[in-house]
Coordinates of C-alpha atoms in Angstrom, one line a residue:
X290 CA 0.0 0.0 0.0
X291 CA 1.5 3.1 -1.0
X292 CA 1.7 6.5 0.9
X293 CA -0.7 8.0 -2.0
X294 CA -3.4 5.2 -1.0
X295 CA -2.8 5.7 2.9
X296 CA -3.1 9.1 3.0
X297 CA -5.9 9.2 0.6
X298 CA -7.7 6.4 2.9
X299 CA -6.6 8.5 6.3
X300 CA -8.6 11.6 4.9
X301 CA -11.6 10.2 3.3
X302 CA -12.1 8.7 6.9
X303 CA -11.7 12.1 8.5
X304 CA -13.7 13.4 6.5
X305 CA -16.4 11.0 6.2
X306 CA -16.3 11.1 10.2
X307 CA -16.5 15.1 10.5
X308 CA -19.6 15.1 7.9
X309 CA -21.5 12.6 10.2
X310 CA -20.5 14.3 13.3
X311 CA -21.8 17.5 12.3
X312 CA -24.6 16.1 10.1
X313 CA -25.8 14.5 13.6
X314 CA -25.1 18.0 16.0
X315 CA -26.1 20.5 13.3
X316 CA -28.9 18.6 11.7
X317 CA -30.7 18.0 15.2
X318 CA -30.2 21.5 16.1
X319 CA -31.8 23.3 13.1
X320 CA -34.5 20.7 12.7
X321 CA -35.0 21.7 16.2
X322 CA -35.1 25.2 16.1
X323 CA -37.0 25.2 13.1
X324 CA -39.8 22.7 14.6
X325 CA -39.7 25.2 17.8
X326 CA -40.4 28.3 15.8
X327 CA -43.0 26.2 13.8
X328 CA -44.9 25.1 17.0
X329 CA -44.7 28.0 18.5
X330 CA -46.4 29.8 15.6
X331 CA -48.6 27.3 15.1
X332 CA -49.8 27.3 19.0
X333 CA -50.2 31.6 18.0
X334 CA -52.5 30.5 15.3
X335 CA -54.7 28.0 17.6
X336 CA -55.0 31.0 19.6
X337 CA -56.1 33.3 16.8
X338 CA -59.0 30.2 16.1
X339 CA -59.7 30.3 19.5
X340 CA -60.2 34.2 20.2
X341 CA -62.0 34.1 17.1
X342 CA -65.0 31.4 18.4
X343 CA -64.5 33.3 21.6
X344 CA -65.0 37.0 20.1
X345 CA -68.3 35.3 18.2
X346 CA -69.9 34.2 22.1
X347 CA -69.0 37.4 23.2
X348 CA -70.9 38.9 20.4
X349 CA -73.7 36.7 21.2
X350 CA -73.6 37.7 24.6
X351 CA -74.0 41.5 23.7
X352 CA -76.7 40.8 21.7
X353 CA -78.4 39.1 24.5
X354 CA -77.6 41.9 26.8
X355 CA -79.2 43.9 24.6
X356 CA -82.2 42.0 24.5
X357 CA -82.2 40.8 28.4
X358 CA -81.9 44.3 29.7
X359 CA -84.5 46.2 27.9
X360 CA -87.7 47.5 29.1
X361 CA -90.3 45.8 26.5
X362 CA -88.6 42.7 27.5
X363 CA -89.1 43.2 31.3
X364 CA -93.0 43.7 30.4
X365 CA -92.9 41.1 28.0
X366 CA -92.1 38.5 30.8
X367 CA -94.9 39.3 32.6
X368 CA -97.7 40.1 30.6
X369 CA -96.5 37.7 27.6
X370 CA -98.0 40.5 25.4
X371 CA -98.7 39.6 21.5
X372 CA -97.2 43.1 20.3
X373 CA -94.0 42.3 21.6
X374 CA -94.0 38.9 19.9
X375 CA -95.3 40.1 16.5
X376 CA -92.6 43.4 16.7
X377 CA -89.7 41.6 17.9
X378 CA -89.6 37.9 17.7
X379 CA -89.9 37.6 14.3
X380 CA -88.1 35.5 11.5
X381 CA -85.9 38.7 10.2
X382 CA -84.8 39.1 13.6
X383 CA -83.1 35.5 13.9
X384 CA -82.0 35.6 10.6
X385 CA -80.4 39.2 11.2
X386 CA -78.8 38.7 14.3
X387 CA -77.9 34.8 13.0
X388 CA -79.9 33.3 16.2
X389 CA -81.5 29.7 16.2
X390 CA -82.9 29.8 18.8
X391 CA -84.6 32.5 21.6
X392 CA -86.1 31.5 25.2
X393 CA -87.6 33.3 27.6
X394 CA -87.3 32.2 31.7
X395 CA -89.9 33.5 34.4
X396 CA -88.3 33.9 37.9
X397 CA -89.0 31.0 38.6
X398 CA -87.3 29.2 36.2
X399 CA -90.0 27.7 33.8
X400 CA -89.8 28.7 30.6
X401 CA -92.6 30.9 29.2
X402 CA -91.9 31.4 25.1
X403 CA -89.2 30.1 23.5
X404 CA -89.0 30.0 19.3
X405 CA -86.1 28.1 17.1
X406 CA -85.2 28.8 13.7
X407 CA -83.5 27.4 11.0
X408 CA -81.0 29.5 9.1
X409 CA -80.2 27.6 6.3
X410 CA -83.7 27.3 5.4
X411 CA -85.0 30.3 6.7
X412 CA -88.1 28.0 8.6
X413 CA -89.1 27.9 12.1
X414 CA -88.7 24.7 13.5
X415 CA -89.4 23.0 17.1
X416 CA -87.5 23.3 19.5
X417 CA -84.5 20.8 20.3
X418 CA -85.6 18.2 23.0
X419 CA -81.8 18.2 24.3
X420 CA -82.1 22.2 25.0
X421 CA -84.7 21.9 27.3
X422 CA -82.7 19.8 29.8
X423 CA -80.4 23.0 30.4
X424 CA -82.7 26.0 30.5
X425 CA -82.9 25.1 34.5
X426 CA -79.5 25.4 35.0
X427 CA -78.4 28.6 32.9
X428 CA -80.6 31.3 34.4
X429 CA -78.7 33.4 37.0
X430 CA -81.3 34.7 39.7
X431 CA -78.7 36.0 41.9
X432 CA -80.3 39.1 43.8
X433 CA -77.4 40.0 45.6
X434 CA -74.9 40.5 43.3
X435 CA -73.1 44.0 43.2
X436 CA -73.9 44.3 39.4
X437 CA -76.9 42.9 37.8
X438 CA -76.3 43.7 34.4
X439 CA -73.0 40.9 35.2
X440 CA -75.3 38.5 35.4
X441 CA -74.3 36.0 32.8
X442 CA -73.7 32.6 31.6
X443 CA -72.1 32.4 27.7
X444 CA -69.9 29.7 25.9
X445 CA -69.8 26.5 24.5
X446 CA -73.1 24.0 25.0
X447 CA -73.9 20.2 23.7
X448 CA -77.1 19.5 22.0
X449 CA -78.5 16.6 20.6
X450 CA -74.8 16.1 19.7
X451 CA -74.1 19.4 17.9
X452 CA -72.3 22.2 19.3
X453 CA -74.1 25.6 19.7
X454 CA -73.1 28.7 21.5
X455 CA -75.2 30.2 24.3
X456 CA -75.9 33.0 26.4
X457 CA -78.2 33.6 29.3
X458 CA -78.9 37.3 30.8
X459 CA -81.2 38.4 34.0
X460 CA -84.0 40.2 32.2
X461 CA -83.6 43.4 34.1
X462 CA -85.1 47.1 32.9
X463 CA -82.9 49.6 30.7
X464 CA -80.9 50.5 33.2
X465 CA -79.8 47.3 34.0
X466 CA -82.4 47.5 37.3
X467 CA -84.0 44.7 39.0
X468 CA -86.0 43.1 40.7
X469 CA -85.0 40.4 37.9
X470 CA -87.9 38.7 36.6
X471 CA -86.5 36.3 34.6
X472 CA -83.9 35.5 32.2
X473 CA -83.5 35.5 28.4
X474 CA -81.4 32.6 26.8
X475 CA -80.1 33.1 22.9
X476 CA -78.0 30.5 21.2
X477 CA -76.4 29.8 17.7
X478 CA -75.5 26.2 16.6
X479 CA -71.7 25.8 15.1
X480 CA -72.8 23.9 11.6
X481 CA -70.4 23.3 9.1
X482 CA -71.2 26.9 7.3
X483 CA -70.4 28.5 10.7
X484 CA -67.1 26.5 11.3
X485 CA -66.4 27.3 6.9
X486 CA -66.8 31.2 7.8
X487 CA -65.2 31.3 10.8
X488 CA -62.1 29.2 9.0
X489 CA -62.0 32.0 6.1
X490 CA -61.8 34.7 8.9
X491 CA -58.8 32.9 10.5
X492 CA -57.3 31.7 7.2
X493 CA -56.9 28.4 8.3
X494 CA -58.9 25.4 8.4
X495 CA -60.4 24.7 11.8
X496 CA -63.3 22.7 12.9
X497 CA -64.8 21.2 16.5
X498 CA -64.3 17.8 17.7
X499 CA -66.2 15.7 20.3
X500 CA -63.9 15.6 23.3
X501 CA -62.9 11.9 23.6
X502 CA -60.0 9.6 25.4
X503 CA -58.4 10.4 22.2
X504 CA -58.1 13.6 22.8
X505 CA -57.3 13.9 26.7
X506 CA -53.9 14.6 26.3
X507 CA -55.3 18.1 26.3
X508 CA -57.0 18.0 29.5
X509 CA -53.9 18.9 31.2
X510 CA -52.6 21.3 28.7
X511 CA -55.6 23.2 27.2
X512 CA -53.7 23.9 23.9
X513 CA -51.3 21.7 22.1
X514 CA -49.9 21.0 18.4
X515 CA -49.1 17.7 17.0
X516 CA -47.6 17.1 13.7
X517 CA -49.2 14.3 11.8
X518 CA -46.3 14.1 8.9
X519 CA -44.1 16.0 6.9
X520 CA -46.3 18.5 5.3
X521 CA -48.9 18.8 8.3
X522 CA -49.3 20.2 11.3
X523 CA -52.4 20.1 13.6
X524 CA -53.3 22.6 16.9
X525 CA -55.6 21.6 19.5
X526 CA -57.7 24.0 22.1
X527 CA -60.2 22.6 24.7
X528 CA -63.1 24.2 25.2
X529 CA -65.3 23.7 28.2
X530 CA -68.7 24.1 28.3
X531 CA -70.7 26.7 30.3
X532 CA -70.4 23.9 33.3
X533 CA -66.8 24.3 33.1
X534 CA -66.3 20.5 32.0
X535 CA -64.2 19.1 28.9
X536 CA -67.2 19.2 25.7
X537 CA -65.4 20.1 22.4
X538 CA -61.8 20.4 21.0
X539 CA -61.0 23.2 18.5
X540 CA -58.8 21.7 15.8
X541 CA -56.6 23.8 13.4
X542 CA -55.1 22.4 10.2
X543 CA -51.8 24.3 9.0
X544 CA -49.2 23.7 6.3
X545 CA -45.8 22.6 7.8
X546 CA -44.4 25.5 5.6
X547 CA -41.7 26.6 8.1
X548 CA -40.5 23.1 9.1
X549 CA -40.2 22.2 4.9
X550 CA -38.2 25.1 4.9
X551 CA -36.2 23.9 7.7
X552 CA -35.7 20.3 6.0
X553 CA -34.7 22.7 3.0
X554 CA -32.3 24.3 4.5
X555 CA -30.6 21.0 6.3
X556 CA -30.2 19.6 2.8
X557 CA -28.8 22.9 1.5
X558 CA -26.3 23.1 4.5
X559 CA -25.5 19.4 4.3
X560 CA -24.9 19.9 0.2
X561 CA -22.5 22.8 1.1
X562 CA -20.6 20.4 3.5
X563 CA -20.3 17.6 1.3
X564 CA -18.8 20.0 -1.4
X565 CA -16.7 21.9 0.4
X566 CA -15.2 18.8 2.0
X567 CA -14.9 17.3 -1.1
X568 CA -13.1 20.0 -2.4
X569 CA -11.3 20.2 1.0
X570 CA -9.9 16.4 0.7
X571 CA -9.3 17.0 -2.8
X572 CA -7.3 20.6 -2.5
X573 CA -5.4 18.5 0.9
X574 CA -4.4 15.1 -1.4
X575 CA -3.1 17.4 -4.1
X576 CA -0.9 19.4 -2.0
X577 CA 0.4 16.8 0.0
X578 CA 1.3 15.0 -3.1
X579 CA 2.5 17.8 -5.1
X580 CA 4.7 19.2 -2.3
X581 CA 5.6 16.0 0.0
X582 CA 5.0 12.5 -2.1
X583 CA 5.7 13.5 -5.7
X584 CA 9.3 15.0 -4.8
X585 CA 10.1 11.8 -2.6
X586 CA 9.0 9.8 -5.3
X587 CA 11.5 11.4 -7.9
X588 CA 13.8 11.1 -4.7
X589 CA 13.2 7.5 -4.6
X590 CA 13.5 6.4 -8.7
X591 CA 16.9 8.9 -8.6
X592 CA 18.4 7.1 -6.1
X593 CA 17.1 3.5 -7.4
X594 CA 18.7 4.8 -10.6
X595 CA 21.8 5.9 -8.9
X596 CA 21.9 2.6 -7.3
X597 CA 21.5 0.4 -10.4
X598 CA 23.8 2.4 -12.9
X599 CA 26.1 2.9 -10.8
X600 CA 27.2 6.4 -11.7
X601 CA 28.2 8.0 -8.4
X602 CA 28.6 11.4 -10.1
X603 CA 24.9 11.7 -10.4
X604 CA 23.0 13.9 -8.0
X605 CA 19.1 14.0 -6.3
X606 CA 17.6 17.4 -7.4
X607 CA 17.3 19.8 -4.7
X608 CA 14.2 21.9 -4.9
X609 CA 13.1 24.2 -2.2
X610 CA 14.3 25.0 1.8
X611 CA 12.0 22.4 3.4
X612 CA 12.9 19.2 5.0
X613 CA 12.8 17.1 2.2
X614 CA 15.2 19.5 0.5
X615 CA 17.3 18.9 2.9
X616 CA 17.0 15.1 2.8
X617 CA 18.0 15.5 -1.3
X618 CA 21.3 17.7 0.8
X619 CA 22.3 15.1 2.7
X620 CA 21.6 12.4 0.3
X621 CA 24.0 14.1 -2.4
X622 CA 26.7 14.6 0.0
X623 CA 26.3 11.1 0.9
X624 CA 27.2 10.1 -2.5
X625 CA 29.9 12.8 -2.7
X626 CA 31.0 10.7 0.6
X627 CA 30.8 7.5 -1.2
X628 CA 31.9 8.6 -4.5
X629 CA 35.2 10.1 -3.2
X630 CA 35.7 6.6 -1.0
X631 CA 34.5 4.8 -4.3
X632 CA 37.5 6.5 -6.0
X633 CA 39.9 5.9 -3.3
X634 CA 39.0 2.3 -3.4
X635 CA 39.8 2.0 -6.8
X636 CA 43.1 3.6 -6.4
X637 CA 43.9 1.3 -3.6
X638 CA 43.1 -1.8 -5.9
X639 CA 45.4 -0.6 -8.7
X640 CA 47.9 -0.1 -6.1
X641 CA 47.3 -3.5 -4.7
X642 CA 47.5 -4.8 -8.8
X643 CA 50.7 -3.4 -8.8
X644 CA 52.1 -4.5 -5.5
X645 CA 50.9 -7.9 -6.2
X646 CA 52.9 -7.9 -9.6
X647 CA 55.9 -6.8 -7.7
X648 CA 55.5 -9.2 -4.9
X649 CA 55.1 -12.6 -7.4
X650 CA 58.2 -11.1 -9.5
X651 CA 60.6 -11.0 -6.7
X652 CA 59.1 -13.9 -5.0
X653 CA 59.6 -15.7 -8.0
X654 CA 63.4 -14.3 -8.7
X655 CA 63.8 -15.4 -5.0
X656 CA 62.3 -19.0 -5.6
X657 CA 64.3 -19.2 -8.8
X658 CA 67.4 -18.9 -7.1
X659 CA 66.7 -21.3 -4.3
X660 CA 65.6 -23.9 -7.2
X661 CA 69.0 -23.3 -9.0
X662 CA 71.2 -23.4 -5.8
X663 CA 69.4 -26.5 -5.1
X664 CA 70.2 -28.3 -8.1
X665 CA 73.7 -27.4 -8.3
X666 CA 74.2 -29.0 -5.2
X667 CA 72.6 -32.1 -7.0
X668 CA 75.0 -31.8 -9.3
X669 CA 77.4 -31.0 -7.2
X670 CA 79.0 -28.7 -9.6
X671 CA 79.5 -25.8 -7.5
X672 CA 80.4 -26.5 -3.0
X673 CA 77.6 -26.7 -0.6
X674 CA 78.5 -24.1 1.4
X675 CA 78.4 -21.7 -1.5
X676 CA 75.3 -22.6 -3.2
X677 CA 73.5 -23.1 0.3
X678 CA 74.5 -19.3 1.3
X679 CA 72.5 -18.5 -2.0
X680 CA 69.6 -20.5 -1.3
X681 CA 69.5 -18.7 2.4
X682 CA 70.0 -15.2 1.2
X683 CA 67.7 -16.0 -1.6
X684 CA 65.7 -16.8 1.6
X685 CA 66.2 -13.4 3.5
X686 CA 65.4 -11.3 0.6
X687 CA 61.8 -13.1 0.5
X688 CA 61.8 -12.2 4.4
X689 CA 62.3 -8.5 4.0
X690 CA 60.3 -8.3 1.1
X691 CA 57.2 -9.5 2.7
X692 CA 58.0 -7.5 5.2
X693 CA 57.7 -4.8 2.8
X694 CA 54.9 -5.7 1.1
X695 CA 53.2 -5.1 4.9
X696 CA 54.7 -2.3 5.5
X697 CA 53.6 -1.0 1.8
X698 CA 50.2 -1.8 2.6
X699 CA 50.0 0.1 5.4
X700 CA 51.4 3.1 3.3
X701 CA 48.8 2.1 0.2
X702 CA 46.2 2.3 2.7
X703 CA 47.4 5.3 5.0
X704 CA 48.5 7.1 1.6
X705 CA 50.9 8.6 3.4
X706 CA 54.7 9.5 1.5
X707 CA 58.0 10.4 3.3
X708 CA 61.0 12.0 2.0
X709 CA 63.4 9.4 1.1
X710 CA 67.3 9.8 -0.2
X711 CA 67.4 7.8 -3.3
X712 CA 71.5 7.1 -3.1
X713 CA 70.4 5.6 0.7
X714 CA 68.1 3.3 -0.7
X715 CA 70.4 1.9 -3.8
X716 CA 73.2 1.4 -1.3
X717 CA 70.7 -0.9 1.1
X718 CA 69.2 -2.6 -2.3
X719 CA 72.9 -3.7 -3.8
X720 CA 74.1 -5.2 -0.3
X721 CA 71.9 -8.1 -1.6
X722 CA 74.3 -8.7 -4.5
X723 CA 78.0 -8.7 -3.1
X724 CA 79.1 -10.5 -6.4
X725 CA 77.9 -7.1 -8.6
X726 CA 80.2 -4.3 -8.9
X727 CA 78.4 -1.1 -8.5
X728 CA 79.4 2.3 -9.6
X729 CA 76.5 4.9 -8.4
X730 CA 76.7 8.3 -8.5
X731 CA 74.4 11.1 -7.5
X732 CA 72.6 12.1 -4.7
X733 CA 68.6 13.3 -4.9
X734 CA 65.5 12.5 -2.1
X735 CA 62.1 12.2 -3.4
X736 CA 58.7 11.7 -1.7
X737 CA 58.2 7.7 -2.2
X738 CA 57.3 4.5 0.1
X739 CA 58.6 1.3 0.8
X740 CA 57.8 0.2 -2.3
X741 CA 60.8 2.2 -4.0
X742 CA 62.8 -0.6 -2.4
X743 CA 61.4 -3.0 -4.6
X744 CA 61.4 -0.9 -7.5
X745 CA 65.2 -0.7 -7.1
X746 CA 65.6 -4.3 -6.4
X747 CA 63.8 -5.4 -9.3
X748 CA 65.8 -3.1 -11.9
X749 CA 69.1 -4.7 -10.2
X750 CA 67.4 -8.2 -10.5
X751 CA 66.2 -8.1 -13.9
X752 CA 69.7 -6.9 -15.2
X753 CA 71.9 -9.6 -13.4
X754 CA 69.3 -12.3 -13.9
X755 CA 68.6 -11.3 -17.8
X756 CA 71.6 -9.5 -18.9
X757 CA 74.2 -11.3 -16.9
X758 CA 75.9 -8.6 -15.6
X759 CA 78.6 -8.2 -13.3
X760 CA 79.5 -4.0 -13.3
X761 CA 76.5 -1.7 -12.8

């Protein structure tokens, strides 16, 4: 696995573990402040339903004020009188103020005229069974309160199944006088035309449920939201009835506009981090490989090429003031290192070539002369003692020159040169041949080894051996 593939490997894991970390973090956090801001306006908007359907009781319960505390009223309880009836219980009067429904209460709490109407098709119809059961119970004959024109009882009522809202007043006179002698109950049903206009008031769909166990998770909480998917949202308010007890709940449909948006903008966000850490990775692999792995790579194939051709006088580019510029430094002084030791060795070899050659010539002179000695005392040609003194000094001369030889190795490899006298050295050399005249003249020194010893020996050698002389 190459350094391309792990650090290629080593980011795409960073990265892929950064985008999941802050998908998780930043996606739960927008999602949730969006879906905060959503219920919270949509918990505003239940309220707007629900002062709405409250704003239409209290309307209802001015209109029966006005009715309640009025002096023709405060006769008409008595005297039940037909002008009243045939001047102001008529059908343009419930289909003006949008009543269905009008009852009048003696003091004593049994009801005297009562009249329902239907609005849709502008009849008079009977009136509802399920009404009657309450008319005891909404009258307020309280003669002690401080205010009797505060008399009332309005809201939310069940009949027969169908939600209506109602409103019960003390008849009292104009100005709001007593002794109360009776009340006066008014009371619109909440039909699906109702809930329609009421909606288009709002701007938002709303409509009144039967309060059930599925719905007692408001009982607790009055209002609530829920969202039922992606696209919907729904707001719930209880409304109590005039008894005070759980009867209807007001619903509110809305579009889950500002959650879509927030989905929206997670996707965006999460697009934007993708691409930028795409581009990120990508901008990171190409430096790192144009600045770090591409220049050891040429580092690597010049020194593999160094290393097979064998040409020490090539060099690693150098490119830049960074570390790895400094690596190419040290690597070419290296191979200056080994390139001026590669030399060296090569000089000490041809030395050693030519030390050798001396060392098996003179050997060989030495042996020669030992061999000859020897068989001239097989002959017997020549005395013993003198052939035998040949063969030893023969013998001696090998001695010293090994011992030459080590001590010329020592120079070859030390490479160090002395001053030696030339004239010196010929004089030491011919001592090996007392049986040559020698004339020498001159005197010079030169910088030389132990290996000029041999030199001279193996001039003097070569011309007694191959020219046979005797005066040199």
């Amino acid at each position: 696995m190459t350094l391309r593939r792990d650090i290629a490997i080593i980011t795409c894991a960073l990265f892929i573990t950064l985008f999941f970390a802050i998908y998780i973090l930043s996606t739960n956090q927008i999602l949730n402040s969006f879906t905060k801001l959503e219920e919270d306006i949509a918990l505003k908007n239940v309220n707007r339903s629900l002062n709405i359907l409250n704003n239409e009781i209290l309307k209802l319960d001015a209109i029966c004020y006005d009715w309640a505390a009025w002096d023709d009223t405060y006769e008409f309880v008595t005297d039940l009188n037909e002008e009243y009836i045939e001047s102001n219980l008529v059908n343009s009067t419930f289909t003006g103020l949008k009543l269905n429904f009008m009852i009048f209460v003696n003091i004593s709490g049994s009801m005297i005229y009562a009249k329902a109407f239907d609005l849709e098709n502008n009849t008079v119809v009977p009136l509802p069974e399920g009404l009657r059961t309450h008319i005891k119970y909404l009258p307020s004959f309280n003669e002690n309160a401080s205010d009797l024109g505060n008399l009332s009882k309005h809201g939310l009522i069940d009949i027969n199944g169908k939600p209506a809202i109602i409103s019960s007043r003390p008849i009292l006179t104009s100005n709001d006088e007593g002794p109360i002698r009776g009340a006066l109950i008014i009371g619109r049903f909440l039909n699906q035309a109702k809930i329609a206009r009421l909606s288009e008031t709002v701007g938002l769909k709303i409509s009144l449920l039967k309060y059930n166990d599925s719905l007692n998770f408001l009982e607790n909480t009055i209002i609530g939201v829920k969202p039922l998917s992606e696209g919907k949202i729904v707001g719930y308010a209880l409304l109590k009835d005039v008894y005070g007890k759980p009867a209807y709940v007001l619903k509110t449909d809305m579009s889950r506009n500002i959650y879509l948006y927030g989905v929206k903008t997670v996707r965006y966000f999460i697009f934007t981090i993708v691409l930028v850490g795409v581009l990120f990775s990508v901008a990171i692999i190409l430096f790192i490989d144009r600045s770090v792995l591409s220049r050891i790579s040429l580092l690597s194939e010049t020194v593999s090429k160094i290393r097979k051709s064998r040409n020490l006088k090539e060099r690693v580019p150098v490119k830049g003031n960074d570390e790895i510029a400094k690596l190419s430094t040290e690597i070419n002084e290296m191979l200056d290192k080994i390139e001026s030791y590669y030399q060296r060795i090569l000089k000490l070899n041809e030395q050693l070539r030519v030390l050798n050659r001396i060392l098996r010539h003179d050997m060989l002179n030495n042996l020669t002369v030992v061999k000859s000695a020897l068989e001239m005392m097989k002959t017997e040609e020549e005395s013993a003692e003198v052939l035998i003194d040949y063969a030893l000094k023969s013998v001696d001369r090998s001695v010293e020159l090994v011992k030459d030889v080590r001590e010329l190795e020592s120079a070859i490899i030390t490479e160090t040169l002395k001053p030696i006298n030339i004239r010196e050295v010929i004089n030491d050399v011919i001592k090996n041949y007392p049986e040559i005249s020698f004339n020498v003249a001159g005197d010079c020194t030169c910088l030389a080894d132990k290996a000029l010893y041999s030199v001279i020996d193996n001039i003097i050698s070569n011309a007694v051996i191959h020219l046979s002389l005797i005066h040199i």
